[in-house]
Short mmCIF file of C-alpha atoms (C1' of nucleotides) in Angstrom, two decimals:
data_model
loop_
_atom_site.label_atom_id
_atom_site.label_comp_id
_atom_site.label_asym_id
_atom_site.label_seq_id
_atom_site.Cartn_x
_atom_site.Cartn_y
_atom_site.Cartn_z
CA MET H 1 146.54 113.53 127.00
CA PRO H 2 149.63 113.17 128.77
CA GLU H 3 151.50 110.65 128.64
CA LEU H 4 155.29 110.45 130.24
CA PRO H 5 156.77 112.71 127.16
CA GLU H 6 154.13 115.16 127.51
CA VAL H 7 154.36 115.43 131.44
CA GLU H 8 157.73 115.72 130.37
CA THR H 9 157.12 118.81 128.24
CA VAL H 10 155.17 120.07 131.53
CA ARG H 11 157.70 119.20 133.89
CA ASN H 12 159.91 121.31 131.86
CA GLY H 13 157.57 124.53 131.46
CA LEU H 14 156.86 124.50 135.09
CA ALA H 15 160.45 124.60 136.99
CA PRO H 16 161.28 127.69 135.62
CA ALA H 17 158.91 128.98 137.07
CA MET H 18 158.35 126.47 140.09
CA GLU H 19 162.01 125.89 141.48
CA ASN H 20 163.07 128.15 144.49
CA ALA H 21 159.84 130.08 144.01
CA GLN H 22 157.83 130.69 147.22
CA ILE H 23 153.81 129.29 146.97
CA LEU H 24 152.68 133.32 147.94
CA ARG H 25 148.71 132.26 147.59
CA VAL H 26 146.48 128.82 146.43
CA GLU H 27 142.99 129.32 145.52
CA GLN H 28 141.00 126.06 145.55
CA ARG H 29 138.23 126.60 143.34
CA ARG H 30 136.19 123.04 144.06
CA PRO H 31 136.31 120.41 146.89
CA ASP H 32 137.42 117.80 144.61
CA LEU H 33 139.09 116.75 140.99
CA ARG H 34 138.50 113.46 140.68
CA PHE H 35 139.08 112.69 144.71
CA PRO H 36 138.96 115.03 146.72
CA PHE H 37 141.55 117.79 148.03
CA PRO H 38 143.77 116.38 150.78
CA SER H 39 142.75 118.60 153.87
CA ARG H 40 144.22 121.99 154.77
CA PHE H 41 145.19 121.54 151.12
CA VAL H 42 145.67 125.66 150.77
CA GLU H 43 146.82 125.78 154.53
CA ARG H 44 149.52 123.57 153.97
CA LEU H 45 150.84 125.00 150.20
CA GLN H 46 150.51 128.71 151.31
CA GLY H 47 154.16 130.35 152.70
CA ARG H 48 156.28 127.12 151.39
CA ARG H 49 158.96 127.21 148.97
CA ILE H 50 159.17 124.94 145.89
CA LEU H 51 162.76 123.08 146.11
CA ARG H 52 162.59 120.97 143.32
CA LEU H 53 159.75 119.61 140.35
CA GLU H 54 159.99 115.92 139.77
CA ARG H 55 158.75 113.62 136.94
CA ARG H 56 157.75 110.20 138.03
CA ALA H 57 155.59 107.87 135.69
CA LYS H 58 152.49 110.56 134.55
CA PHE H 59 152.94 112.66 137.65
CA LEU H 60 154.70 115.72 138.58
CA ALA H 61 155.98 116.36 142.26
CA ALA H 62 156.42 119.53 143.78
CA HIS H 63 159.13 119.03 146.44
CA LEU H 64 158.62 121.41 149.91
CA ASP H 65 160.20 123.12 152.13
CA SER H 66 157.58 121.68 154.93
CA GLY H 67 158.91 118.12 154.11
CA GLU H 68 155.23 117.54 152.05
CA VAL H 69 155.14 116.65 148.49
CA LEU H 70 152.63 117.82 146.35
CA ILE H 71 151.48 114.76 143.73
CA MET H 72 149.89 116.61 140.74
CA HIS H 73 148.60 113.81 137.89
CA LEU H 74 146.78 115.09 134.95
CA GLY H 75 144.53 112.74 134.03
CA MET H 76 143.07 112.73 130.20
CA SER H 77 142.35 116.45 130.07
CA GLY H 78 144.64 118.31 132.51
CA ARG H 79 146.60 121.23 131.65
CA PHE H 80 148.89 124.10 133.43
CA THR H 81 148.75 127.67 132.51
CA VAL H 82 151.35 129.54 133.32
CA SER H 83 150.60 133.96 133.31
CA SER H 84 152.92 136.00 134.66
CA VAL H 85 150.74 138.47 137.73
CA GLU H 86 152.46 141.65 136.06
CA PRO H 87 152.98 141.39 132.60
CA ALA H 88 154.54 144.55 132.35
CA LYS H 89 157.29 143.82 135.30
CA LEU H 90 158.47 140.50 132.68
CA GLY H 91 158.34 142.97 129.95
CA ALA H 92 156.70 141.09 127.59
CA PRO H 93 152.59 139.73 126.82
CA GLY H 94 154.35 137.93 129.39
CA VAL H 95 152.03 134.71 129.30
CA VAL H 96 152.44 131.19 128.38
CA LYS H 97 150.11 128.59 127.91
CA ILE H 98 151.76 125.21 128.87
CA VAL H 99 149.76 122.63 126.92
CA PRO H 100 152.08 118.65 126.23
CA GLY H 101 155.03 120.79 125.26
CA GLN H 102 153.37 124.07 123.18
CA PHE H 103 153.50 127.74 124.70
CA VAL H 104 150.22 129.66 123.76
CA HIS H 105 149.51 132.98 124.68
CA ALA H 106 146.56 133.06 127.45
CA SER H 107 144.50 135.06 129.55
CA ASN H 108 145.11 135.84 133.31
CA ARG H 109 141.86 135.18 133.77
CA ILE H 110 139.53 132.34 135.51
CA THR H 111 137.73 130.61 133.46
CA ALA H 112 135.72 126.99 132.98
CA HIS H 113 137.38 124.26 134.83
CA ASP H 114 140.32 126.47 136.07
CA HIS H 115 140.05 124.33 139.63
CA VAL H 116 143.25 125.90 140.97
CA VAL H 117 145.38 128.89 141.12
CA PHE H 118 148.88 129.27 142.86
CA GLU H 119 150.18 132.68 142.59
CA LEU H 120 154.41 132.29 143.43
CA SER H 121 156.99 134.88 144.40
CA SER H 122 158.59 134.20 140.52
CA GLY H 123 155.90 136.50 139.38
CA VAL H 124 153.77 134.05 137.71
CA SER H 125 150.07 132.47 138.44
CA ILE H 126 149.86 128.89 137.94
CA LYS H 127 146.50 127.15 136.76
CA PHE H 128 145.22 124.08 136.62
CA ASN H 129 142.57 123.52 134.40
CA ASP H 130 140.58 119.86 134.03
CA PRO H 131 137.45 119.81 131.94
CA ARG H 132 136.52 115.80 132.31
CA ARG H 133 138.33 116.04 136.31
CA PHE H 134 140.28 112.66 136.17
CA GLY H 135 143.12 114.81 137.66
CA TYR H 136 143.85 115.09 141.38
CA MET H 137 146.34 116.81 143.59
CA ASP H 138 147.78 114.71 147.19
CA LEU H 139 150.31 115.86 149.08
CA VAL H 140 152.58 113.03 150.86
CA PRO H 141 155.11 113.44 153.21
CA LEU H 142 158.41 113.05 151.45
CA ALA H 143 159.75 109.72 153.50
CA GLU H 144 157.11 107.80 152.05
CA LEU H 145 157.04 109.60 148.39
CA ALA H 146 158.13 106.51 146.72
CA THR H 147 156.01 104.04 148.77
CA CYS H 148 152.88 106.22 148.88
CA LYS H 149 149.39 105.01 147.03
CA HIS H 150 150.01 106.93 144.19
CA LEU H 151 153.77 105.56 143.51
CA GLY H 152 154.13 102.75 145.74
CA ALA H 153 153.34 100.04 142.75
CA LEU H 154 154.54 101.88 139.59
CA GLY H 155 157.19 99.32 137.34
CA VAL H 156 160.66 101.38 136.05
CA GLU H 157 160.93 104.24 134.54
CA PRO H 158 161.01 103.06 130.83
CA LEU H 159 164.19 106.25 130.17
CA SER H 160 165.92 104.51 133.10
CA ALA H 161 168.85 102.46 133.19
CA GLU H 162 166.67 99.50 134.89
CA PHE H 163 164.82 99.22 131.49
CA ARG H 164 165.73 96.02 130.08
CA GLY H 165 164.93 93.46 128.17
CA ASP H 166 165.30 91.13 131.20
CA TYR H 167 163.16 93.58 133.61
CA LEU H 168 160.47 92.90 130.81
CA ALA H 169 161.30 89.23 130.66
CA THR H 170 160.68 88.91 134.27
CA LYS H 171 157.44 90.68 134.71
CA ALA H 172 155.65 88.75 131.30
CA PHE H 173 156.88 85.72 132.39
CA GLY H 174 153.76 83.62 132.53
CA ARG H 175 151.39 86.63 131.70
CA LYS H 176 148.48 85.07 129.67
CA THR H 177 146.95 89.28 128.90
CA ASP H 178 147.26 90.74 125.61
CA LEU H 179 150.82 92.46 125.13
CA LYS H 180 149.00 96.03 124.91
CA ALA H 181 147.19 95.57 128.10
CA PHE H 182 150.56 94.20 129.51
CA LEU H 183 152.34 97.80 128.71
CA LEU H 184 149.53 99.56 129.97
CA ASP H 185 149.91 98.33 132.83
CA GLN H 186 152.01 101.13 134.87
CA ARG H 187 153.26 98.16 137.62
CA VAL H 188 154.71 97.43 134.19
CA VAL H 189 156.39 100.07 132.76
CA ALA H 190 155.70 103.49 134.33
CA GLY H 191 154.26 106.23 132.00
CA LEU H 192 153.30 104.44 129.04
CA GLY H 193 149.62 105.26 127.68
CA ASN H 194 147.78 104.22 125.01
CA ILE H 195 149.55 106.01 122.30
CA TYR H 196 152.67 105.63 122.78
CA VAL H 197 152.02 101.31 123.07
CA CYS H 198 150.77 101.89 120.07
CA GLU H 199 153.48 103.60 118.61
CA ALA H 200 156.26 101.38 120.26
CA LEU H 201 154.31 97.99 119.71
CA HIS H 202 154.59 99.20 115.57
CA ARG H 203 158.48 100.32 116.02
CA ALA H 204 159.05 96.89 117.63
CA ARG H 205 157.18 94.80 114.64
CA LEU H 206 155.14 93.51 117.34
CA SER H 207 151.38 92.50 117.31
CA PRO H 208 149.13 94.18 120.04
CA LYS H 209 147.90 90.89 120.05
CA LEU H 210 150.62 88.68 121.29
CA LYS H 211 150.51 87.28 125.09
CA ALA H 212 152.46 89.17 127.10
CA GLY H 213 154.37 86.12 128.15
CA SER H 214 156.09 85.41 124.65
CA LEU H 215 158.79 88.02 126.01
CA ALA H 216 160.22 85.73 128.16
CA THR H 217 161.98 82.72 127.36
CA LYS H 218 160.88 79.13 129.08
CA ALA H 219 164.03 80.06 131.55
CA GLY H 220 162.47 83.10 132.39
CA GLY H 221 164.87 85.10 130.42
CA PRO H 222 164.53 88.02 128.09
CA THR H 223 163.33 86.85 124.11
CA GLN H 224 163.82 89.03 120.80
CA ARG H 225 161.03 90.66 120.82
CA ALA H 226 161.79 92.16 124.47
CA GLU H 227 164.62 93.68 123.26
CA ARG H 228 162.87 94.84 120.54
CA LEU H 229 160.64 96.19 122.98
CA VAL H 230 163.17 98.21 125.14
CA VAL H 231 165.03 99.78 122.04
CA ALA H 232 161.76 100.92 120.47
CA ILE H 233 159.82 102.15 123.62
CA ARG H 234 163.23 104.44 124.62
CA GLU H 235 163.25 105.01 121.13
CA VAL H 236 160.06 106.44 120.45
CA LEU H 237 159.68 108.65 123.99
CA LEU H 238 162.98 109.94 123.70
CA ASN H 239 161.75 111.37 120.08
CA ALA H 240 158.46 112.17 121.29
CA ILE H 241 160.44 114.52 124.03
CA ALA H 242 162.41 116.40 122.20
CA ALA H 243 159.35 116.86 119.87
CA GLY H 244 157.68 118.36 123.07
CA GLY H 245 155.15 115.96 123.18
CA SER H 246 152.10 115.62 121.37
CA THR H 247 148.89 117.65 120.88
CA LEU H 248 145.53 116.00 119.65
CA ARG H 249 143.96 119.03 120.10
CA ASP H 250 144.06 122.42 118.05
CA TYR H 251 144.55 125.39 119.51
CA ALA H 252 144.32 129.49 118.02
CA GLN H 253 147.52 129.85 119.01
CA VAL H 254 149.88 127.34 118.77
CA ASP H 255 153.45 128.06 118.94
CA GLY H 256 154.90 125.55 115.84
CA ALA H 257 158.26 125.05 116.83
CA LEU H 258 156.75 122.97 120.33
CA GLY H 259 154.81 119.72 120.64
CA TYR H 260 154.78 118.41 117.12
CA PHE H 261 155.32 114.59 117.87
CA GLN H 262 151.60 114.08 116.33
CA HIS H 263 152.93 114.40 113.10
CA SER H 264 155.47 111.45 113.71
CA PHE H 265 152.74 108.90 114.13
CA ARG H 266 152.77 105.45 112.45
CA VAL H 267 149.50 104.44 113.89
CA TYR H 268 147.92 106.08 116.14
CA GLY H 269 144.80 107.44 114.75
CA ARG H 270 145.31 106.30 111.03
CA GLU H 271 143.34 103.94 110.77
CA GLY H 272 143.26 102.55 106.89
CA ASP H 273 145.89 104.77 105.91
CA PRO H 274 148.69 102.56 104.34
CA CYS H 275 151.96 101.30 106.60
CA VAL H 276 154.68 103.50 106.48
CA ALA H 277 157.07 100.73 106.87
CA ASP H 278 159.71 99.52 104.29
CA ASN H 279 157.46 97.70 101.82
CA CYS H 280 154.97 97.36 103.76
CA GLY H 281 151.37 99.42 103.09
CA HIS H 282 149.03 97.75 104.23
CA PRO H 283 146.19 99.56 105.55
CA ILE H 284 146.31 100.19 109.60
CA ARG H 285 143.74 98.66 111.41
CA ARG H 286 142.23 99.64 114.26
CA ILE H 287 140.71 97.15 116.91
CA VAL H 288 139.57 97.31 120.55
CA GLN H 289 141.78 96.32 123.28
CA SER H 290 140.48 96.61 126.88
CA GLY H 291 138.18 98.78 126.03
CA ARG H 292 140.82 101.23 124.14
CA SER H 293 141.50 102.18 120.64
CA THR H 294 144.58 99.96 119.38
CA PHE H 295 146.06 100.89 116.08
CA TYR H 296 148.41 98.47 114.21
CA CYS H 297 149.47 96.97 110.93
CA SER H 298 148.58 93.51 111.07
CA SER H 299 151.08 92.96 108.19
CA CYS H 300 154.29 94.28 109.22
CA GLN H 301 153.29 93.37 113.57
CA ARG H 302 153.34 89.51 114.60
"C1'" DC Q 1 147.10 87.01 142.29
"C1'" DA Q 2 145.59 88.19 137.30
"C1'" DT Q 3 142.08 89.25 134.43
"C1'" DG Q 4 138.40 91.77 132.76
"C1'" DC Q 5 134.60 94.93 132.79
"C1'" DC Q 6 132.31 99.56 134.41
"C1'" DC Q 7 132.63 103.84 135.65
"C1'" DC Q 8 134.47 109.03 136.88
"C1'" DC Q 9 133.50 113.60 134.10
"C1'" DT Q 10 133.29 117.28 129.63
"C1'" DG Q 11 133.54 117.92 124.62
"C1'" DC Q 12 132.92 117.16 120.41
"C1'" DA Q 13 132.72 115.03 115.84
"C1'" DC Q 14 129.53 113.14 113.34
"C1'" DG Q 15 125.34 111.47 111.07
"C1'" DC Q 16 120.21 112.12 110.59
"C1'" DT T 1 119.90 123.72 113.56
"C1'" DG T 2 118.80 120.69 117.03
"C1'" DC T 3 119.87 116.13 118.79
"C1'" DG T 4 121.41 111.53 120.35
"C1'" DT T 5 125.76 108.59 119.68
"C1'" DG T 6 129.99 107.49 120.27
"C1'" DC T 7 134.55 107.94 121.49
"C1'" DA T 8 138.76 110.76 123.84
"C1'" DG T 9 146.01 110.96 126.01
"C1'" DG T 10 143.61 107.21 132.34
"C1'" DG T 11 142.88 104.62 136.15
"C1'" DG T 12 140.56 103.26 140.48
"C1'" DG T 13 137.57 99.55 141.70
"C1'" DC T 14 134.55 95.72 141.62
"C1'" DA T 15 132.97 90.81 140.34
"C1'" DT T 16 134.84 86.78 138.96
#
DNA sequence: CATGCCCCCTGCACGC
DNA sequence: TGCGTGCAGGGGGCAT
């Protein structure tokens, strides 16, 4: 699920409960997720204080007062749920579930696929639930954070000042791969996934089947396509974050005010629907690239 | 190095 | 109702 806007939304939801809180207790309910948990995982967390919670690409990074950083990846189906340990104390039903940007009431009980539970001094317990177990957690020293195996090869953050047409052109120069696959490559742009690549390409009016190399001129500079793409990626991500991300599954008790960017999709999941671009109306097509669905308008995306 | 394919895992929607 | 098939927001690993 979680692409950059969803992870950013989860970070925003978790940060108030996690930052400056002490980890009182950790329950690790299985030996591995996608990868084994690091050795002595529970012991290295319990008693530590969380200094701050950051997002990098699709990762969450909780900086600890031990000098280590807890890295968390949500994979496809990872979710965090925050519930108050003692609801009465906080004076509310007090139970908040953080799905991509959505806050819904959740039970305090352990349910299927709850793999990790953190109990914090801020009075909440935070559960990590991940049915498919493509997510994972790791602990790395702060000094090695930027170069560790998880973050070391990542490209620039698309919402940072370094993300510009000339950056894309440099990365794309001479590349024969599809523009779609190029943008999904986390070493190029860190945080895009299948949905937002489709949406950005439509907004930039670029075909997902173009060669990535067409973002660079023969001299290696940015083409007009590269500049359009930068603008479109920024715009779609900012709009999605403002909407609290996208939620593709239905939840019984959803706070409708959050996580509604799925209603703003122009192509994703809309095969056969008329293209909403001005004066277009051409039916949206679904094709498969790199083994994943691509939705696009073959008329206005060139 | 770049590229393409398979795989990890569970749940769900759909067709018969 | 039950069952098989295909597909899902990610990305590591391996062959070519």
